[in-house]
Short mmCIF file of C-alpha atoms in Angstrom, two decimals:
data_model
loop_
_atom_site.label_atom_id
_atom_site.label_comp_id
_atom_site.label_asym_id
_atom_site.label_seq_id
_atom_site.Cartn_x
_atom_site.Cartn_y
_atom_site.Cartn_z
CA UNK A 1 0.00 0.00 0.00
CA UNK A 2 1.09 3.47 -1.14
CA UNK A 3 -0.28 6.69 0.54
CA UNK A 4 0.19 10.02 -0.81
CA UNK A 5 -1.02 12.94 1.41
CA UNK A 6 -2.03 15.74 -0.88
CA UNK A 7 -2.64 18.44 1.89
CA UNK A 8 -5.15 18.65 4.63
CA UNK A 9 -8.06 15.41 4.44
CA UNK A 10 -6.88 14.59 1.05
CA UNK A 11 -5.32 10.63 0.48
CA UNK A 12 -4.34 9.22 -2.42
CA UNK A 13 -4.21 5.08 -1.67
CA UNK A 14 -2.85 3.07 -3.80
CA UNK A 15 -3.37 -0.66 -3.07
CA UNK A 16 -3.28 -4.15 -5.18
CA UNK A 17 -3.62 -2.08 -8.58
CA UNK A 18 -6.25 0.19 -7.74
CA UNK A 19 -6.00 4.13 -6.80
CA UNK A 20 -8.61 5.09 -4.61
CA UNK A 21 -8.34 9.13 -4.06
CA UNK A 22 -10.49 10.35 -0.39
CA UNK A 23 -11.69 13.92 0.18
CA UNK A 24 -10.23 16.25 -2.88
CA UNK A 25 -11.47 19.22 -0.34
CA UNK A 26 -10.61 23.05 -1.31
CA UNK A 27 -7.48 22.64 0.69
CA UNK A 28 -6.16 20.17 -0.92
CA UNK A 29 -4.71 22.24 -4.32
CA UNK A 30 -3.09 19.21 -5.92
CA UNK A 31 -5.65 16.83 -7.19
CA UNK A 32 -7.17 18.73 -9.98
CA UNK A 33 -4.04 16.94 -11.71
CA UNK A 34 -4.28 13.34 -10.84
CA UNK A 35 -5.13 10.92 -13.47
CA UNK A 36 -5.65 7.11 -13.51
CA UNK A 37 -7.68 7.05 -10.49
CA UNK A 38 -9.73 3.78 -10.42
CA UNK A 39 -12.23 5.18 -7.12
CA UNK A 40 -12.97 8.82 -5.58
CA UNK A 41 -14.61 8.83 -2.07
CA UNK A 42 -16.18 11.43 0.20
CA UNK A 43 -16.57 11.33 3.68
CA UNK A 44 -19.06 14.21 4.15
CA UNK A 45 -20.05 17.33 2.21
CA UNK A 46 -17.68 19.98 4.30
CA UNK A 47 -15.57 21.66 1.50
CA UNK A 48 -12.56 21.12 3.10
CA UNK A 49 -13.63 17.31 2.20
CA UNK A 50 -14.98 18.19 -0.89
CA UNK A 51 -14.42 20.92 -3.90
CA UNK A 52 -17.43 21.09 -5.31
CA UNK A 53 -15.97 23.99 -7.66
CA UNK A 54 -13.12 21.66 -8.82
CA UNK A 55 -14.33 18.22 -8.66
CA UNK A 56 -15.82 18.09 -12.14
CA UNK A 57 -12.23 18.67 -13.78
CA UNK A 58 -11.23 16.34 -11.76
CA UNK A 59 -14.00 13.71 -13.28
CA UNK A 60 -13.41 14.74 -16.27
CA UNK A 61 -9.76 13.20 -16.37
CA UNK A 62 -10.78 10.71 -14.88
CA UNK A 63 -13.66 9.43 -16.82
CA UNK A 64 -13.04 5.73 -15.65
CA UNK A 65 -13.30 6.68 -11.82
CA UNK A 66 -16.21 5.58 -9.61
CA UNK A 67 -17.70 8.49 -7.15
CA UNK A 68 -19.17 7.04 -3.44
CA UNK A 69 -19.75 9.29 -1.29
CA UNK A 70 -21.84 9.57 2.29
CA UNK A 71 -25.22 10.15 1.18
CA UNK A 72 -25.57 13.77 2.21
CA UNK A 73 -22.65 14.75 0.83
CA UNK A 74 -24.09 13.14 -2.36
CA UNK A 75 -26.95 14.92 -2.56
CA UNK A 76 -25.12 18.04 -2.28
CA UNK A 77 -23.04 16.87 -5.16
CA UNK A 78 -25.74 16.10 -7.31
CA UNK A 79 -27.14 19.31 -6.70
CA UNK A 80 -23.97 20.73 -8.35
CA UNK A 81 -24.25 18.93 -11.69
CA UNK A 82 -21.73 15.50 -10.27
CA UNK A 83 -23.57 12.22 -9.74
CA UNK A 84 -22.07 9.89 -7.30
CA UNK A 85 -23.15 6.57 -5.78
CA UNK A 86 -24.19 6.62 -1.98
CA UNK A 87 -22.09 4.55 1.07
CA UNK A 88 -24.00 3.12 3.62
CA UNK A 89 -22.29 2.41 7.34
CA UNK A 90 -21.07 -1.34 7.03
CA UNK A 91 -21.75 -2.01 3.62
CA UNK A 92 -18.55 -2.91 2.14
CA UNK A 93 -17.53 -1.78 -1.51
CA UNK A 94 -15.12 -3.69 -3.59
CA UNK A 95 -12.86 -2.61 -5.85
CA UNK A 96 -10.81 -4.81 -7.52
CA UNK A 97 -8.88 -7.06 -3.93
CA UNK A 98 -9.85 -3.75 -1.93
CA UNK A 99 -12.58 -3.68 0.02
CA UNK A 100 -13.74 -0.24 1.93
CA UNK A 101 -16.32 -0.11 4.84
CA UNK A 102 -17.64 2.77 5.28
CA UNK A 103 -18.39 3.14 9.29
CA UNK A 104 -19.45 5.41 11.62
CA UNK A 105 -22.71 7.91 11.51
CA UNK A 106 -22.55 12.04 12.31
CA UNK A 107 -20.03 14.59 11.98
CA UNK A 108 -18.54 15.63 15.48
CA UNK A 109 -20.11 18.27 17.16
CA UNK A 110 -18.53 21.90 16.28
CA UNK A 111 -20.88 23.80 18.10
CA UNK A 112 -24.24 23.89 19.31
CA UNK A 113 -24.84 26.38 17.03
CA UNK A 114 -24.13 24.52 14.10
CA UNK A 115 -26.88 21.78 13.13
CA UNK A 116 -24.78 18.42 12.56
CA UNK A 117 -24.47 16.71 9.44
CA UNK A 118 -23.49 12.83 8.15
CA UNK A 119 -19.72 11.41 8.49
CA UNK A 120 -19.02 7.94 7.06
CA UNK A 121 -15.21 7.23 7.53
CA UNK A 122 -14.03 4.69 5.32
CA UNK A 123 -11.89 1.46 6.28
CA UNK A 124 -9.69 -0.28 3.60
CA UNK A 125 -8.44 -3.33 3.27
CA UNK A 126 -6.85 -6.01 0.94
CA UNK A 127 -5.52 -9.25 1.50
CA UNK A 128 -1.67 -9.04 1.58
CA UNK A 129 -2.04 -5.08 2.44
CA UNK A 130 -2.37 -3.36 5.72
CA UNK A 131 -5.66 -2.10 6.81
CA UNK A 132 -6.10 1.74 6.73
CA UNK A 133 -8.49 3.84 8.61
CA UNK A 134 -9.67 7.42 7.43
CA UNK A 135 -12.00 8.98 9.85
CA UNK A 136 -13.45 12.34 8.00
CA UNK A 137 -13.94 14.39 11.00
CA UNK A 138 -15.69 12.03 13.51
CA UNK A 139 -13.87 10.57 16.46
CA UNK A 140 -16.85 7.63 17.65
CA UNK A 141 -16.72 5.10 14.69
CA UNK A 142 -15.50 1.27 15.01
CA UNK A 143 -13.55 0.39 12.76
CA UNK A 144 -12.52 -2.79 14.26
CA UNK A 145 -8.48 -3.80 14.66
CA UNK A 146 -6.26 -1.42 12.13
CA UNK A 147 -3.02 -1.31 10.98
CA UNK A 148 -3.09 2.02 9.47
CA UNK A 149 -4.90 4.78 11.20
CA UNK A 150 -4.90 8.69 9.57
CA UNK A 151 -5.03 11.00 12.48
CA UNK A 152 -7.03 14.38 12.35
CA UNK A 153 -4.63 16.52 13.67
CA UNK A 154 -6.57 19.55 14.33
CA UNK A 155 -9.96 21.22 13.79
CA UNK A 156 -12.78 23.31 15.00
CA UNK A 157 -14.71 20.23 16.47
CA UNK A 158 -11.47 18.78 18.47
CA UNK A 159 -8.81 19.27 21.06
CA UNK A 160 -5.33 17.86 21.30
CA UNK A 161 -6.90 15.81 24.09
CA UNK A 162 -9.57 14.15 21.76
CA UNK A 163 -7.42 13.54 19.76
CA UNK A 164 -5.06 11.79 21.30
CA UNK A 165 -7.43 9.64 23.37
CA UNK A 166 -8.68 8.70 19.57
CA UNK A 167 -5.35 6.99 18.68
CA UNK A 168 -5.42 5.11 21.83
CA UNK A 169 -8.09 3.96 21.41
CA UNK A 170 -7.58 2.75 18.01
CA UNK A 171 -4.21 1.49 18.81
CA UNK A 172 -2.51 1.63 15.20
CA UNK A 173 0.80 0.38 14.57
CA UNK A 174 0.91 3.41 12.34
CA UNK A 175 -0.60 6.76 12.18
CA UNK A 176 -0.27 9.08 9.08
CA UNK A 177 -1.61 13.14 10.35
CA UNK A 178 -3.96 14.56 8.42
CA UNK A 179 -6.78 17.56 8.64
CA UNK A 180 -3.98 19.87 9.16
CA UNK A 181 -4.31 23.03 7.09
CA UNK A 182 -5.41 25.13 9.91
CA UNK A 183 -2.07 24.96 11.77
CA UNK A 184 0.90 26.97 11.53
CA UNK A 185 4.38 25.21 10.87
CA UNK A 186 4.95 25.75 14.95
CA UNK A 187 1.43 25.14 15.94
CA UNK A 188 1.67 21.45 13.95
CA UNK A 189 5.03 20.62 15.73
CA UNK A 190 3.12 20.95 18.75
CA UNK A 191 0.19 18.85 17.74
CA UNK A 192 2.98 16.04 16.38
CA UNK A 193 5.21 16.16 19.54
CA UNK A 194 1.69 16.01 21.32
CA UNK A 195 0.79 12.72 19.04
CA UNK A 196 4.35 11.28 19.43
CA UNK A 197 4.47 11.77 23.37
CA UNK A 198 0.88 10.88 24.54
CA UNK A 199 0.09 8.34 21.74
CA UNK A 200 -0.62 4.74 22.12
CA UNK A 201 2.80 2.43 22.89
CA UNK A 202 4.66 1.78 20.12
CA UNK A 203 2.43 3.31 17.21
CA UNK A 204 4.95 4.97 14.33
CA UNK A 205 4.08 8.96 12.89
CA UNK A 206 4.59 9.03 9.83
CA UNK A 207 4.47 12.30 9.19
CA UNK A 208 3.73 12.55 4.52
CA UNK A 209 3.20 16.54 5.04
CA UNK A 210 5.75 16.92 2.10
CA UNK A 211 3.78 14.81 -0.60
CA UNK A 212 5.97 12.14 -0.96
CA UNK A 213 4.80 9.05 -1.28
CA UNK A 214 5.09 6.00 1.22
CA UNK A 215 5.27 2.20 1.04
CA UNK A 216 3.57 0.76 3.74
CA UNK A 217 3.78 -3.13 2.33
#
């Protein structure tokens, strides 16, 4: 399994021939370029999740690529001229030897203010591949035993706190940040040493910030 973080939410996993792209948000400036991409999924309808602005040049190069998204986020995409298919919590997708579950139910609170809309996080996994967990921006799903877990780093709707009781209780061997583009270079130091300190025994950061790609097979 290869993962390419392409700023902020934004993964580009490639696994057993198939390259599955989640959340192309607005802060994610890259993806408008990607071809070849077999699957594109959305975790909720946030545009820091999802471009709607940009997404169709994105489907345009990339006739062949299948759309799921959580089915609010859907609708709002259909709205906007893009059809996509809807995920449902525990039905598994397959693409090609990769299977995704989405899991999980509500976007975390951000403030009473705010009404609350769907999450689905998305669980992937292929025989002969580590399992890989990407939560959107909901700390309450199950996801079951992971190998790969890509940690929210910051956001309106967390604290360093929640967050690091999240990875503990998820226990990866690995976590990969994410949800990051609020942070100054300082301010994410902090939130990594935080990670790296507090986190569960023995679980690696691997911090892709750069957009490099990494082998985790």
């Amino acid at each position: 399994m290869r993962i390419t973080h392409l700023g902020h939410a934004c993964l580009l996993v490639e696994a057993r021939g198939q390259r599955i792209l989640v959340d192309p948000g607005a802060f994610s400036p890259g993806v408008v370029d990607l071809t070849g991409l077999d699957v594109i999924l959305v975790t909720h309808q946030h545009a820091d999740h999802i471009d709607l602005q940009r997404l169709p040049a994105l489907v345009e190069i990339n006739p062949q690529a299948r759309l799921y998204a959580e089915p609010e986020a859907a609708a709002a995409m259909e709205k906007a001229g893009i059809g996509a298919e809807c995920t449902a919590a525990g039905k598994v997708l397959t693409f090609g030897r990769v299977e995704v579950t989405p899991v999980g139910q509500m976007h975390a609170l951000i403030n009473e203010a705010l009404p609350r809309v769907g999450n689905l996080g998305v669980v992937m996994r292929a025989e002969g591949e580590p399992s890989l967990f990407h939560p959107g921006d909901a700390y309450d799903a199950e996801p079951g035993e992971i190998d790969i877990l890509a940690l929210p780093l910051n956001a309106p709707w967390t604290a360093s706190r929640d967050t690091i009781g999240f990875a503990q209780r998820i226990s990866p061997r690995i976590c990969v940040p994410i949800h990051d583009a609020l942070l100054s270079v300082i301010g994410r130091q902090l939130y990594l040493s935080q990670v790296k300190s507090f986190g569960p025994d023995g679980m690696q950061v691997h911090d892709l910030s750069d957009g490099t790609a990494a082998d985790f097979t």
